[in-house]
Amino acid sequence: QKEVEQNSGPLSVPEGAIASLNCTYSDRGSQSFFWYRQYSGKSPELIMSIYSNGDKEDGRFTAQLNKASQYVSLLIRDSQPSDSATYLCAVNYGAGGTSYGKLTFGQGTILTVHP
Amino acid sequence: DAGVTQSPTHLIKTRGQQVTLRCSPKSGHDTVSWYQQALGQGPQFIFQYYEEEERQRGNFPDRFSGHQFPNYSSELNVNALLLGDSALYLCASSPRPGYYNEQFFGPGTRLTVL
């Protein structure tokens, strides 16, 4: 059973702080990793994708991937109240080409940014 | 550029009934995946359609079936509804199936089974 685990929340940070969201996955064959943001009552919105070890930055967001440790994280700098949402980590397990396109999600971490 | 669209937005059914949900992918996308999201959980993969064929399937019973049309739009059908089928049903589209392709979600259909 391929699993994706996210750090238990909820996570509360003050406005302007760095929010750190973490995710581990069970299968070393994983090929691609995604972070989605989901506001209450809405659908998931893709905010970051990462495929290679290291960091990837997009505005206030930085995704970090360490395939050896089977770990992916999302940092949100200068957190704003509008960042308050559930953050979902998703992994695309690419086992021999038979699992392509299937995303396995973690349970999500609720982030609250307070003024 | 229209994103992924889904209909209806909300649906209320009773146990034992059948339901059909619809999805139109983002312009330029030809692959559609369906997910079920229960309250407080991450989405769970149901199946994926590409070139009008089901390419992958998650751990869902045969009561869940689908179809993809030549214009790439898709339907999800659920027969013999159970109370546990109450969830948000999400459609996601991508340019083509593959390890790296990003998937973009529609607004979802909220299904309530009474």
Short mmCIF file of C-alpha atoms in Angstrom, two decimals:
data_model
loop_
_atom_site.label_atom_id
_atom_site.label_comp_id
_atom_site.label_asym_id
_atom_site.label_seq_id
_atom_site.Cartn_x
_atom_site.Cartn_y
_atom_site.Cartn_z
CA GLN A 1 0.00 0.00 0.00
CA LYS A 2 1.64 3.18 -1.19
CA GLU A 3 1.18 5.88 1.39
CA VAL A 4 1.65 9.59 1.79
CA GLU A 5 1.86 11.01 5.28
CA GLN A 6 1.68 14.66 6.24
CA ASN A 7 2.62 16.24 9.56
CA SER A 8 -0.40 16.40 11.80
CA GLY A 9 -1.96 19.77 12.24
CA PRO A 10 -3.43 22.09 12.61
CA LEU A 11 -0.48 24.41 12.16
CA SER A 12 -0.82 27.97 13.40
CA VAL A 13 1.71 30.70 12.54
CA PRO A 14 1.67 34.48 12.96
CA GLU A 15 1.40 36.73 9.95
CA GLY A 16 4.80 37.31 8.35
CA ALA A 17 6.30 34.08 9.68
CA ILE A 18 7.52 31.05 7.70
CA ALA A 19 5.12 28.13 7.58
CA SER A 20 6.72 24.71 7.11
CA LEU A 21 4.65 21.80 5.85
CA ASN A 22 6.09 18.31 5.62
CA CYS A 23 5.26 15.12 3.77
CA THR A 24 6.78 11.64 3.59
CA TYR A 25 6.04 8.91 1.08
CA SER A 26 6.56 5.19 1.12
CA ASP A 27 7.65 4.24 -2.40
CA ARG A 28 11.13 5.03 -3.68
CA GLY A 29 9.86 4.69 -7.24
CA SER A 30 7.93 7.92 -6.99
CA GLN A 31 8.53 10.27 -9.89
CA SER A 32 6.75 13.52 -9.20
CA PHE A 33 5.43 15.47 -6.26
CA PHE A 34 2.82 18.16 -5.93
CA TRP A 35 1.44 20.56 -3.37
CA TYR A 36 -2.17 21.63 -3.56
CA ARG A 37 -3.95 24.28 -1.55
CA GLN A 38 -7.62 23.75 -0.68
CA TYR A 39 -9.76 26.44 0.84
CA SER A 40 -12.74 25.33 2.88
CA GLY A 41 -15.58 24.24 0.61
CA LYS A 42 -13.46 24.55 -2.54
CA SER A 43 -11.50 22.17 -4.74
CA PRO A 44 -7.71 21.67 -4.59
CA GLU A 45 -5.58 24.22 -6.42
CA LEU A 46 -2.12 23.27 -7.66
CA ILE A 47 0.53 25.57 -6.22
CA MET A 48 3.83 23.71 -6.68
CA SER A 49 5.25 20.72 -8.50
CA ILE A 50 8.73 19.28 -8.04
CA TYR A 51 10.49 16.40 -9.76
CA SER A 52 14.19 16.59 -8.86
CA ASN A 53 16.08 16.64 -5.60
CA GLY A 54 16.65 20.10 -4.18
CA ASP A 55 14.67 23.28 -3.90
CA LYS A 56 12.20 24.91 -6.25
CA GLU A 57 11.05 28.43 -5.58
CA ASP A 58 7.96 30.23 -6.86
CA GLY A 59 7.25 33.56 -5.25
CA ARG A 60 6.73 33.05 -1.52
CA PHE A 61 6.61 29.27 -1.93
CA THR A 62 9.56 26.89 -1.86
CA ALA A 63 9.23 23.16 -2.38
CA GLN A 64 12.04 20.91 -1.20
CA LEU A 65 12.55 17.30 -2.28
CA ASN A 66 14.85 14.67 -0.84
CA LYS A 67 14.30 11.35 -2.59
CA ALA A 68 16.87 9.51 -0.45
CA SER A 69 14.88 10.39 2.66
CA GLN A 70 11.54 10.10 0.83
CA TYR A 71 10.63 13.53 2.05
CA VAL A 72 9.06 16.58 0.46
CA SER A 73 8.26 19.87 2.11
CA LEU A 74 6.65 23.21 1.37
CA LEU A 75 7.81 26.48 2.90
CA ILE A 76 5.62 29.55 2.78
CA ARG A 77 7.53 32.75 3.50
CA ASP A 78 5.90 35.94 4.78
CA SER A 79 2.71 34.02 5.57
CA GLN A 80 -0.53 35.93 5.06
CA PRO A 81 -4.00 35.31 6.52
CA SER A 82 -5.07 34.48 2.95
CA ASP A 83 -2.71 31.47 3.10
CA SER A 84 -4.99 29.88 5.69
CA ALA A 85 -6.16 26.67 4.05
CA THR A 86 -5.59 22.92 3.94
CA TYR A 87 -2.40 21.94 2.14
CA LEU A 88 -2.38 18.59 0.39
CA CYS A 89 0.75 16.71 -0.60
CA ALA A 90 0.33 14.45 -3.63
CA VAL A 91 2.69 11.86 -5.06
CA ASN A 92 2.66 10.30 -8.51
CA TYR A 93 3.99 6.78 -8.13
CA GLY A 94 5.60 5.80 -11.39
CA ALA A 95 6.01 2.06 -10.99
CA GLY A 96 6.97 0.71 -14.38
CA GLY A 97 4.61 2.93 -16.25
CA THR A 98 1.48 1.35 -14.84
CA SER A 99 0.77 3.98 -12.23
CA TYR A 100 1.27 7.08 -14.26
CA GLY A 101 -1.33 9.74 -13.78
CA LYS A 102 -2.57 8.41 -10.46
CA LEU A 103 -2.02 10.84 -7.60
CA THR A 104 -1.89 9.54 -4.05
CA PHE A 105 -2.72 12.26 -1.53
CA GLY A 106 -1.88 12.76 2.10
CA GLN A 107 -4.62 13.61 4.54
CA GLY A 108 -3.75 17.31 4.43
CA THR A 109 -2.45 19.81 6.95
CA ILE A 110 -4.64 22.69 8.05
CA LEU A 111 -2.70 25.95 8.20
CA THR A 112 -3.97 29.00 10.05
CA VAL A 113 -2.15 32.31 9.73
CA HIS A 114 -3.25 34.72 12.44
CA PRO A 115 -2.81 38.51 12.24
CA ASP B 1 -9.10 30.03 -21.19
CA ALA B 2 -11.78 27.90 -19.53
CA GLY B 3 -10.63 25.68 -16.74
CA VAL B 4 -12.06 22.33 -15.77
CA THR B 5 -15.82 22.43 -15.41
CA GLN B 6 -18.09 20.01 -13.59
CA SER B 7 -21.83 19.58 -13.27
CA PRO B 8 -23.93 19.56 -11.25
CA THR B 9 -22.52 21.51 -8.31
CA HIS B 10 -24.61 19.73 -5.73
CA LEU B 11 -26.72 16.60 -5.82
CA ILE B 12 -28.93 14.85 -3.29
CA LYS B 13 -29.87 11.21 -3.84
CA THR B 14 -31.31 8.37 -1.79
CA ARG B 15 -29.77 4.98 -1.15
CA GLY B 16 -30.01 2.59 -4.06
CA GLN B 17 -30.34 5.29 -6.70
CA GLN B 18 -27.93 5.93 -9.54
CA VAL B 19 -26.09 9.16 -10.31
CA THR B 20 -24.13 10.60 -13.26
CA LEU B 21 -21.58 13.36 -12.84
CA ARG B 22 -20.04 15.27 -15.73
CA CYS B 23 -16.70 16.88 -16.42
CA SER B 24 -15.18 18.94 -19.22
CA PRO B 25 -11.39 19.18 -19.19
CA LYS B 26 -9.30 22.29 -19.49
CA SER B 27 -8.69 23.42 -23.06
CA GLY B 28 -5.80 21.47 -24.57
CA HIS B 29 -6.11 18.60 -22.10
CA ASP B 30 -7.15 15.12 -23.17
CA THR B 31 -6.82 13.10 -19.97
CA VAL B 32 -9.40 13.06 -17.22
CA SER B 33 -9.07 11.57 -13.74
CA TRP B 34 -11.78 11.25 -11.11
CA TYR B 35 -11.27 11.46 -7.35
CA GLN B 36 -13.50 11.07 -4.32
CA GLN B 37 -12.86 13.28 -1.31
CA ALA B 38 -14.56 12.46 1.96
CA LEU B 39 -14.81 15.19 4.59
CA GLY B 40 -11.48 15.81 6.29
CA GLN B 41 -9.56 13.46 3.99
CA GLY B 42 -7.37 13.81 0.95
CA PRO B 43 -8.81 12.92 -2.47
CA GLN B 44 -8.78 9.25 -3.43
CA PHE B 45 -8.20 8.17 -7.02
CA ILE B 46 -11.15 6.45 -8.70
CA PHE B 47 -10.00 6.07 -12.31
CA GLN B 48 -8.38 7.81 -15.26
CA TYR B 49 -9.53 8.07 -18.87
CA TYR B 50 -7.40 8.69 -21.92
CA GLU B 51 -8.33 8.11 -25.57
CA GLU B 52 -11.80 7.07 -24.44
CA GLU B 53 -10.47 4.14 -22.41
CA GLU B 54 -10.10 3.55 -18.70
CA ARG B 55 -6.33 3.44 -18.21
CA GLN B 56 -6.05 3.03 -14.45
CA ARG B 57 -8.39 2.28 -11.62
CA GLY B 58 -8.18 2.78 -7.89
CA ASN B 59 -9.69 0.62 -5.17
CA PHE B 60 -13.32 1.31 -5.96
CA PRO B 61 -16.04 -1.27 -6.62
CA ASP B 62 -17.61 -1.88 -9.99
CA ARG B 63 -20.54 0.30 -8.95
CA PHE B 64 -18.28 3.13 -10.05
CA SER B 65 -17.96 3.36 -13.80
CA GLY B 66 -17.08 6.02 -16.30
CA HIS B 67 -16.89 7.08 -19.85
CA GLN B 68 -14.88 9.49 -21.96
CA PHE B 69 -16.30 11.06 -25.11
CA PRO B 70 -14.47 12.01 -28.32
CA ASN B 71 -14.40 15.65 -27.20
CA TYR B 72 -12.47 14.48 -24.06
CA SER B 73 -15.31 15.22 -21.67
CA SER B 74 -16.11 12.51 -19.17
CA GLU B 75 -18.85 11.07 -17.00
CA LEU B 76 -18.70 9.27 -13.69
CA ASN B 77 -21.59 6.91 -12.93
CA VAL B 78 -22.30 5.44 -9.53
CA ASN B 79 -24.94 2.72 -9.18
CA ALA B 80 -26.73 1.44 -6.08
CA LEU B 81 -25.71 4.42 -3.98
CA LEU B 82 -24.68 3.85 -0.39
CA LEU B 83 -24.60 6.36 2.44
CA GLY B 84 -20.80 6.11 2.36
CA ASP B 85 -20.74 7.45 -1.20
CA SER B 86 -21.52 10.91 0.16
CA ALA B 87 -18.46 12.97 -0.72
CA LEU B 88 -17.00 15.65 -2.96
CA TYR B 89 -16.32 14.20 -6.40
CA LEU B 90 -13.46 15.86 -8.19
CA CYS B 91 -12.47 15.76 -11.82
CA ALA B 92 -8.91 16.60 -12.81
CA SER B 93 -7.50 17.09 -16.27
CA SER B 94 -3.96 16.95 -17.64
CA PRO B 95 -2.40 17.26 -21.11
CA ARG B 96 -1.77 13.52 -21.31
CA PRO B 97 -1.07 10.71 -18.86
CA GLY B 98 2.46 10.56 -17.58
CA TYR B 99 4.62 10.76 -14.54
CA TYR B 100 5.19 14.47 -14.64
CA ASN B 101 1.98 15.94 -15.86
CA GLU B 102 0.27 18.29 -13.52
CA GLN B 103 -3.38 17.70 -12.84
CA PHE B 104 -5.84 20.57 -12.50
CA PHE B 105 -9.05 20.12 -10.59
CA GLY B 106 -12.53 21.30 -11.36
CA PRO B 107 -14.81 22.81 -8.70
CA GLY B 108 -16.24 19.42 -7.77
CA THR B 109 -19.70 17.94 -7.31
CA ARG B 110 -20.96 17.57 -3.75
CA LEU B 111 -23.00 14.36 -3.55
CA THR B 112 -25.20 13.70 -0.55
CA VAL B 113 -26.80 10.27 -0.19
CA LEU B 114 -29.73 10.07 2.24
#
